[in-house]
PDB file of C-alpha atoms in Angstrom:
ATOM      1  CA  MET A 579       0.000   0.000   0.000  1.00 41.00           C
ATOM      2  CA  ALA A 580       2.832   2.357   0.862  1.00 42.00           C
ATOM      3  CA  ALA A 581       4.287   1.843  -2.602  1.00 44.00           C
ATOM      4  CA  LEU A 582       1.131   3.303  -4.127  1.00 42.00           C
ATOM      5  CA  ILE A 583       1.610   6.613  -2.314  1.00 40.00           C
ATOM      6  CA  PRO A 584       3.967   9.042  -4.101  1.00 44.00           C
ATOM      7  CA  GLU A 585       7.113   9.986  -2.215  1.00 48.00           C
ATOM      8  CA  ALA A 586       6.059  13.649  -2.321  1.00 44.00           C
ATOM      9  CA  ALA A 587       2.943  12.796  -0.335  1.00 41.00           C
ATOM     10  CA  HIS A 588       5.026  11.428   2.534  1.00 45.00           C
ATOM     11  CA  LYS A 589       6.811  14.780   2.724  1.00 47.00           C
ATOM     12  CA  VAL A 590       3.540  16.691   2.773  1.00 44.00           C
ATOM     13  CA  PHE A 591       1.866  14.719   5.562  1.00 45.00           C
ATOM     14  CA  THR A 592       4.269  15.511   8.372  1.00 52.00           C
ATOM     15  CA  PRO A 593       3.295  16.087  12.031  1.00 53.00           C
ATOM     16  CA  GLU A 594       3.819  19.814  11.488  1.00 58.00           C
ATOM     17  CA  THR A 595       1.531  20.034   8.447  1.00 49.00           C
ATOM     18  CA  LEU A 596      -1.165  17.983  10.172  1.00 45.00           C
ATOM     19  CA  ARG A 597      -1.087  20.235  13.232  1.00 51.00           C
ATOM     20  CA  SER A 598      -1.309  23.285  10.968  1.00 51.00           C
ATOM     21  CA  ALA A 599      -4.317  21.811   9.160  1.00 45.00           C
ATOM     22  CA  ALA A 600      -5.993  21.052  12.480  1.00 46.00           C
ATOM     23  CA  LYS A 601      -5.573  24.652  13.632  1.00 48.00           C
ATOM     24  CA  GLN A 602      -7.094  25.941  10.400  1.00 43.00           C
ATOM     25  CA  SER A 603     -10.116  23.658  10.714  1.00 41.00           C
ATOM     26  CA  GLU A 604     -10.793  23.984  14.430  1.00 43.00           C
ATOM     27  CA  ARG A 605     -12.990  27.053  13.849  1.00 44.00           C
ATOM     28  CA  LYS A 606     -14.972  25.341  11.073  1.00 43.00           C
ATOM     29  CA  HIS A 607     -18.254  24.784  12.883  1.00 48.00           C
ATOM     30  CA  ILE A 608     -21.254  23.047  11.413  1.00 54.00           C
ATOM     31  CA  VAL A 609     -24.115  25.103  10.042  1.00 62.00           C
ATOM     32  CA  PRO A 610     -26.405  26.249  12.905  1.00 67.00           C
ATOM     33  CA  VAL A 611     -29.274  23.825  13.552  1.00 72.00           C
ATOM     34  CA  ARG A 612     -31.871  26.587  13.300  1.00 73.00           C
ATOM     35  CA  LEU A 613     -30.522  27.617   9.895  1.00 73.00           C
ATOM     36  CA  ARG A 614     -30.622  24.030   8.625  1.00 73.00           C
ATOM     37  CA  ARG A 615     -34.240  23.745   9.767  1.00 76.00           C
ATOM     38  CA  ALA A 616     -35.163  27.057   8.130  1.00 74.00           C
ATOM     39  CA  ILE A 617     -33.555  25.985   4.852  1.00 71.00           C
ATOM     40  CA  LYS A 618     -35.410  22.654   4.918  1.00 74.00           C
ATOM     41  CA  LYS A 619     -38.666  24.492   5.557  1.00 76.00           C
ATOM     42  CA  ILE A 620     -38.244  26.855   2.619  1.00 70.00           C
ATOM     43  CA  LEU A 621     -37.369  23.920   0.364  1.00 69.00           C
ATOM     44  CA  ARG A 622     -40.466  21.978   1.447  1.00 73.00           C
ATOM     45  CA  GLU A 623     -42.595  24.903   0.304  1.00 68.00           C
ATOM     46  CA  GLN A 624     -41.516  24.323  -3.306  1.00 65.00           C
ATOM     47  CA  GLU A 625     -44.456  22.127  -4.266  1.00 58.00           C
ATOM     48  CA  LYS A 626     -44.431  22.419  -8.047  1.00 59.00           C
ATOM     49  CA  PRO A 627     -42.449  19.595  -9.729  1.00 63.00           C
ATOM     50  CA  HIS A 628     -40.836  21.882 -12.311  1.00 58.00           C
ATOM     51  CA  MET A 629     -39.693  24.218  -9.520  1.00 57.00           C
ATOM     52  CA  LYS A 630     -38.106  21.333  -7.643  1.00 60.00           C
ATOM     53  CA  ARG A 631     -36.301  20.155 -10.778  1.00 65.00           C
ATOM     54  CA  LYS A 632     -35.012  23.665 -11.412  1.00 62.00           C
ATOM     55  CA  VAL A 633     -33.794  24.045  -7.840  1.00 60.00           C
ATOM     56  CA  LEU A 634     -32.054  20.660  -7.934  1.00 64.00           C
ATOM     57  CA  SER A 635     -30.404  21.415 -11.267  1.00 64.00           C
ATOM     58  CA  LEU A 636     -29.144  24.816 -10.155  1.00 59.00           C
ATOM     59  CA  SER A 637     -28.006  23.532  -6.768  1.00 58.00           C
ATOM     60  CA  GLU A 638     -25.973  20.744  -8.358  1.00 59.00           C
ATOM     61  CA  SER A 639     -24.394  23.069 -10.912  1.00 55.00           C
ATOM     62  CA  PHE A 640     -23.425  25.548  -8.173  1.00 51.00           C
ATOM     63  CA  SER A 641     -21.793  22.832  -6.100  1.00 52.00           C
ATOM     64  CA  GLU A 642     -19.877  21.065  -8.859  1.00 49.00           C
ATOM     65  CA  ILE A 643     -17.624  23.874 -10.037  1.00 41.00           C
ATOM     66  CA  LYS A 644     -14.691  25.453  -8.274  1.00 41.00           C
ATOM     67  CA  ASP A 645     -15.752  29.061  -8.699  1.00 47.00           C
ATOM     68  CA  VAL A 646     -19.349  28.884  -7.512  1.00 45.00           C
ATOM     69  CA  ASN A 647     -19.905  32.612  -7.676  1.00 47.00           C
ATOM     70  CA  LEU A 648     -18.981  32.735 -11.360  1.00 48.00           C
ATOM     71  CA  GLN A 649     -21.456  29.941 -12.086  1.00 48.00           C
ATOM     72  CA  LEU A 650     -24.127  31.733 -10.091  1.00 47.00           C
ATOM     73  CA  ALA A 651     -23.641  34.934 -12.058  1.00 48.00           C
ATOM     74  CA  THR A 652     -23.674  33.178 -15.449  1.00 51.00           C
ATOM     75  CA  SER A 653     -26.713  31.024 -14.676  1.00 51.00           C
ATOM     76  CA  THR A 654     -28.941  33.712 -13.218  1.00 48.00           C
ATOM     77  CA  SER A 655     -31.116  36.012 -15.258  1.00 48.00           C
ATOM     78  CA  LYS A 656     -28.987  38.735 -16.798  1.00 45.00           C
ATOM     79  CA  GLU A 657     -31.086  41.688 -15.766  1.00 47.00           C
ATOM     80  CA  LEU A 658     -28.934  44.202 -13.941  1.00 47.00           C
ATOM     81  CA  ILE A 659     -30.660  46.484 -11.492  1.00 47.00           C
ATOM     82  CA  LYS A 660     -30.049  50.122 -12.371  1.00 49.00           C
ATOM     83  CA  THR A 661     -29.776  52.946  -9.853  1.00 47.00           C
ATOM     84  CA  SER A 662     -28.199  56.365  -9.722  1.00 45.00           C
ATOM     85  CA  TYR A 663     -25.063  54.540  -8.573  1.00 44.00           C
ATOM     86  CA  GLY A 664     -25.030  52.355 -11.703  1.00 47.00           C
ATOM     87  CA  ASP A 665     -25.440  48.599 -11.778  1.00 45.00           C
ATOM     88  CA  ILE A 666     -25.805  47.288  -8.236  1.00 46.00           C
ATOM     89  CA  GLY A 667     -26.531  43.621  -8.771  1.00 52.00           C
ATOM     90  CA  LEU A 668     -28.494  40.914 -10.502  1.00 54.00           C
ATOM     91  CA  LYS A 669     -32.172  40.193 -10.226  1.00 60.00           C
ATOM     92  CA  TYR A 670     -32.786  36.619  -9.165  1.00 62.00           C
ATOM     93  CA  ARG A 671     -35.831  34.598 -10.109  1.00 65.00           C
ATOM     94  CA  ASP A 672     -37.544  32.782  -7.242  1.00 65.00           C
ATOM     95  CA  ASP A 673     -36.218  29.383  -8.348  1.00 63.00           C
ATOM     96  CA  GLU A 674     -32.671  30.753  -8.539  1.00 63.00           C
ATOM     97  CA  THR A 675     -33.013  32.224  -5.068  1.00 62.00           C
ATOM     98  CA  VAL A 676     -34.162  28.902  -3.621  1.00 64.00           C
ATOM     99  CA  ALA A 677     -31.245  27.153  -5.321  1.00 65.00           C
ATOM    100  CA  TYR A 678     -28.906  29.694  -3.754  1.00 64.00           C
ATOM    101  CA  VAL A 679     -30.410  29.064  -0.312  1.00 61.00           C
ATOM    102  CA  ALA A 680     -30.033  25.303  -0.724  1.00 61.00           C
ATOM    103  CA  SER A 681     -26.503  25.164  -2.097  1.00 59.00           C
ATOM    104  CA  ARG A 682     -24.587  28.299  -1.181  1.00 60.00           C
ATOM    105  CA  MET A 683     -26.016  29.818   1.995  1.00 61.00           C
ATOM    106  CA  PRO A 684     -24.308  27.341   4.371  1.00 58.00           C
ATOM    107  CA  ALA A 685     -20.990  27.841   2.561  1.00 57.00           C
ATOM    108  CA  TYR A 686     -21.165  31.617   3.000  1.00 54.00           C
ATOM    109  CA  THR A 687     -22.160  31.335   6.645  1.00 52.00           C
ATOM    110  CA  LEU A 688     -19.174  29.352   7.917  1.00 51.00           C
ATOM    111  CA  PRO A 689     -16.274  31.724   7.038  1.00 52.00           C
ATOM    112  CA  VAL A 690     -17.928  34.636   8.838  1.00 53.00           C
ATOM    113  CA  ARG A 691     -17.592  32.741  12.110  1.00 52.00           C
ATOM    114  CA  ARG A 692     -13.902  33.669  12.334  1.00 56.00           C
ATOM    115  CA  ARG A 693     -13.874  36.736  14.566  1.00 52.00           C
ATOM    116  CA  LEU A 694     -11.581  39.191  16.286  1.00 57.00           C
ATOM    117  CA  PRO A 695     -11.134  38.462  20.012  1.00 59.00           C
ATOM    118  CA  GLY A 696     -12.886  41.007  22.202  1.00 71.00           C
ATOM    119  CA  PHE A 697     -14.801  42.616  19.335  1.00 79.00           C
ATOM    120  CA  SER A 698     -18.575  42.783  19.905  1.00 86.00           C
ATOM    121  CA  PRO A 699     -20.443  44.930  17.353  1.00 90.00           C
ATOM    122  CA  ALA A 700     -23.815  46.428  18.191  1.00 95.00           C
ATOM    123  CA  ARG A 701     -24.718  47.935  14.804  1.00 95.00           C
ATOM    124  CA  VAL A 702     -23.924  46.127  11.559  1.00 94.00           C
ATOM    125  CA  LEU A 703     -24.331  46.938   7.866  1.00 95.00           C
ATOM    126  CA  ASP A 704     -24.391  44.036   5.395  1.00 92.00           C
ATOM    127  CA  PHE A 705     -24.002  45.377   1.860  1.00 91.00           C
ATOM    128  CA  GLY A 706     -25.177  42.787  -0.661  1.00 86.00           C
ATOM    129  CA  SER A 707     -26.821  40.691   2.031  1.00 87.00           C
ATOM    130  CA  GLY A 708     -28.484  38.140  -0.259  1.00 84.00           C
ATOM    131  CA  THR A 709     -30.595  35.752   1.808  1.00 85.00           C
ATOM    132  CA  GLY A 710     -28.975  36.749   5.104  1.00 86.00           C
ATOM    133  CA  SER A 711     -26.019  34.366   5.500  1.00 82.00           C
ATOM    134  CA  VAL A 712     -24.008  36.963   7.391  1.00 84.00           C
ATOM    135  CA  LEU A 713     -26.905  37.728   9.724  1.00 88.00           C
ATOM    136  CA  TRP A 714     -27.121  34.070  10.764  1.00 84.00           C
ATOM    137  CA  ALA A 715     -23.382  33.879  11.393  1.00 81.00           C
ATOM    138  CA  LEU A 716     -23.409  37.099  13.429  1.00 85.00           C
ATOM    139  CA  ARG A 717     -26.186  35.774  15.670  1.00 85.00           C
ATOM    140  CA  GLU A 718     -24.115  32.689  16.410  1.00 80.00           C
ATOM    141  CA  ILE A 719     -20.979  34.688  17.237  1.00 81.00           C
ATOM    142  CA  TRP A 720     -22.428  37.733  19.024  1.00 85.00           C
ATOM    143  CA  PRO A 721     -25.922  36.748  20.250  1.00 85.00           C
ATOM    144  CA  ARG A 722     -25.992  39.380  23.015  1.00 88.00           C
ATOM    145  CA  SER A 723     -24.254  42.441  21.586  1.00 92.00           C
ATOM    146  CA  LEU A 724     -26.199  42.881  18.332  1.00 94.00           C
ATOM    147  CA  GLU A 725     -28.758  45.682  18.494  1.00 95.00           C
ATOM    148  CA  ARG A 726     -29.386  46.703  14.897  1.00 95.00           C
ATOM    149  CA  ILE A 727     -28.607  45.152  11.509  1.00 95.00           C
ATOM    150  CA  ASN A 728     -29.145  47.046   8.257  1.00 96.00           C
ATOM    151  CA  LEU A 729     -29.311  44.913   5.125  1.00 95.00           C
ATOM    152  CA  VAL A 730     -28.789  46.255   1.610  1.00 93.00           C
ATOM    153  CA  GLU A 731     -29.960  43.841  -1.100  1.00 90.00           C
ATOM    154  CA  PRO A 732     -31.318  44.903  -4.527  1.00 89.00           C
ATOM    155  CA  SER A 733     -32.976  41.556  -5.284  1.00 87.00           C
ATOM    156  CA  LYS A 734     -36.549  41.393  -3.984  1.00 88.00           C
ATOM    157  CA  SER A 735     -36.528  37.619  -4.313  1.00 85.00           C
ATOM    158  CA  MET A 736     -33.453  37.388  -2.091  1.00 84.00           C
ATOM    159  CA  GLN A 737     -35.083  39.733   0.434  1.00 90.00           C
ATOM    160  CA  ARG A 738     -38.233  37.601   0.586  1.00 89.00           C
ATOM    161  CA  ALA A 739     -36.233  34.410   1.071  1.00 86.00           C
ATOM    162  CA  GLY A 740     -34.199  35.993   3.859  1.00 86.00           C
ATOM    163  CA  GLN A 741     -37.353  37.128   5.655  1.00 89.00           C
ATOM    164  CA  SER A 742     -38.900  33.679   5.286  1.00 87.00           C
ATOM    165  CA  LEU A 743     -35.850  32.028   6.862  1.00 85.00           C
ATOM    166  CA  LEU A 744     -36.145  34.308   9.904  1.00 88.00           C
ATOM    167  CA  GLN A 745     -39.873  33.777  10.509  1.00 87.00           C
ATOM    168  CA  ASP A 746     -39.630  31.379  13.448  1.00 83.00           C
ATOM    169  CA  LEU A 747     -36.693  33.019  15.246  1.00 84.00           C
ATOM    170  CA  LYS A 748     -37.053  34.933  18.507  1.00 86.00           C
ATOM    171  CA  ASP A 749     -34.975  37.619  20.219  1.00 88.00           C
ATOM    172  CA  LEU A 750     -33.751  39.090  16.954  1.00 91.00           C
ATOM    173  CA  PRO A 751     -32.014  42.463  16.832  1.00 94.00           C
ATOM    174  CA  LEU A 752     -33.728  45.308  15.002  1.00 94.00           C
ATOM    175  CA  ILE A 753     -33.466  44.450  11.296  1.00 94.00           C
ATOM    176  CA  HIS A 754     -34.136  46.774   8.363  1.00 94.00           C
ATOM    177  CA  SER A 755     -33.770  45.876   4.701  1.00 94.00           C
ATOM    178  CA  TYR A 756     -33.102  48.349   1.884  1.00 95.00           C
ATOM    179  CA  ASP A 757     -32.846  48.081  -1.897  1.00 92.00           C
ATOM    180  CA  SER A 758     -29.787  50.330  -2.078  1.00 91.00           C
ATOM    181  CA  ILE A 759     -27.382  52.455  -0.065  1.00 89.00           C
ATOM    182  CA  GLN A 760     -29.274  55.480  -1.345  1.00 92.00           C
ATOM    183  CA  ALA A 761     -32.508  54.152   0.180  1.00 93.00           C
ATOM    184  CA  LEU A 762     -30.699  53.511   3.454  1.00 94.00           C
ATOM    185  CA  THR A 763     -29.309  57.043   3.677  1.00 92.00           C
ATOM    186  CA  GLN A 764     -32.699  58.550   2.836  1.00 93.00           C
ATOM    187  CA  ASN A 765     -34.481  56.612   5.577  1.00 94.00           C
ATOM    188  CA  LEU A 766     -31.930  56.870   8.383  1.00 92.00           C
ATOM    189  CA  GLU A 767     -30.797  59.827  10.418  1.00 91.00           C
ATOM    190  CA  LYS A 768     -27.111  60.649  10.068  1.00 88.00           C
ATOM    191  CA  SER A 769     -26.324  59.297  13.529  1.00 87.00           C
ATOM    192  CA  ASP A 770     -28.004  55.978  12.649  1.00 88.00           C
ATOM    193  CA  ARG A 771     -25.777  55.503   9.588  1.00 90.00           C
ATOM    194  CA  GLU A 772     -22.761  54.743  11.751  1.00 92.00           C
ATOM    195  CA  HIS A 773     -21.941  51.043  12.068  1.00 94.00           C
ATOM    196  CA  ASP A 774     -19.487  49.070  14.161  1.00 92.00           C
ATOM    197  CA  LEU A 775     -19.079  46.489  11.410  1.00 90.00           C
ATOM    198  CA  VAL A 776     -19.621  46.676   7.643  1.00 90.00           C
ATOM    199  CA  VAL A 777     -19.727  43.462   5.624  1.00 87.00           C
ATOM    200  CA  ALA A 778     -19.494  43.470   1.817  1.00 83.00           C
ATOM    201  CA  VAL A 779     -18.198  39.989   1.012  1.00 67.00           C
ATOM    202  CA  CYS A 780     -20.817  39.007  -1.569  1.00 58.00           C
ATOM    203  CA  TRP A 781     -20.741  42.430  -3.212  1.00 53.00           C
ATOM    204  CA  ILE A 782     -16.947  42.307  -3.644  1.00 52.00           C
ATOM    205  CA  LEU A 783     -17.195  38.816  -5.159  1.00 50.00           C
ATOM    206  CA  PHE A 784     -19.897  40.014  -7.559  1.00 49.00           C
ATOM    207  CA  GLN A 785     -17.745  42.930  -8.707  1.00 48.00           C
ATOM    208  CA  SER A 786     -14.710  40.682  -9.261  1.00 45.00           C
ATOM    209  CA  ILE A 787     -16.823  38.349 -11.424  1.00 44.00           C
ATOM    210  CA  ARG A 788     -18.008  41.180 -13.668  1.00 47.00           C
ATOM    211  CA  ARG A 789     -14.503  42.447 -14.445  1.00 50.00           C
TER     212      ARG A 789
END
């Protein structure tokens, strides 16, 4: 059996490399139970057979390629949402949104769990919030400090899915959702526009895909 393993592999799997890998993975927690239940619930609501087939097809295609975000952008409807700031995102059909919830939401939730020691934000802005992956991760990390979360997401379908996932949760911070930064600034007093933490992970990925 040992003869089947390349010599280079023996050099890679040393005690030092294994310890390093363990340290990198020790913060990789499983997806929160409540999020898994919410995702299952939203999937059960897809009663139409053609909708289920579409969701399954999209979910599998998202999961099979290395650059999932590129696949997501190329497979979704190509209707860019226009604002005074220019293109701010893609419109997602309902079936595409459900596929995103099923295949990508858990993957986006886990990395956010890495946090700075001693940092406890009260007010958070999530720019390009999608279906609320960041919100779920923040609740797991800082369940007591969060007071207000402002979400900016141009896709109405994504907004609806995010709200549906949160339906059965209690003790949530104050949550407001906006279509754009412009809408946020128009509806909030200047003092309320200050945030302890600003997240723009999905928006940055979207911009890198378009270039």
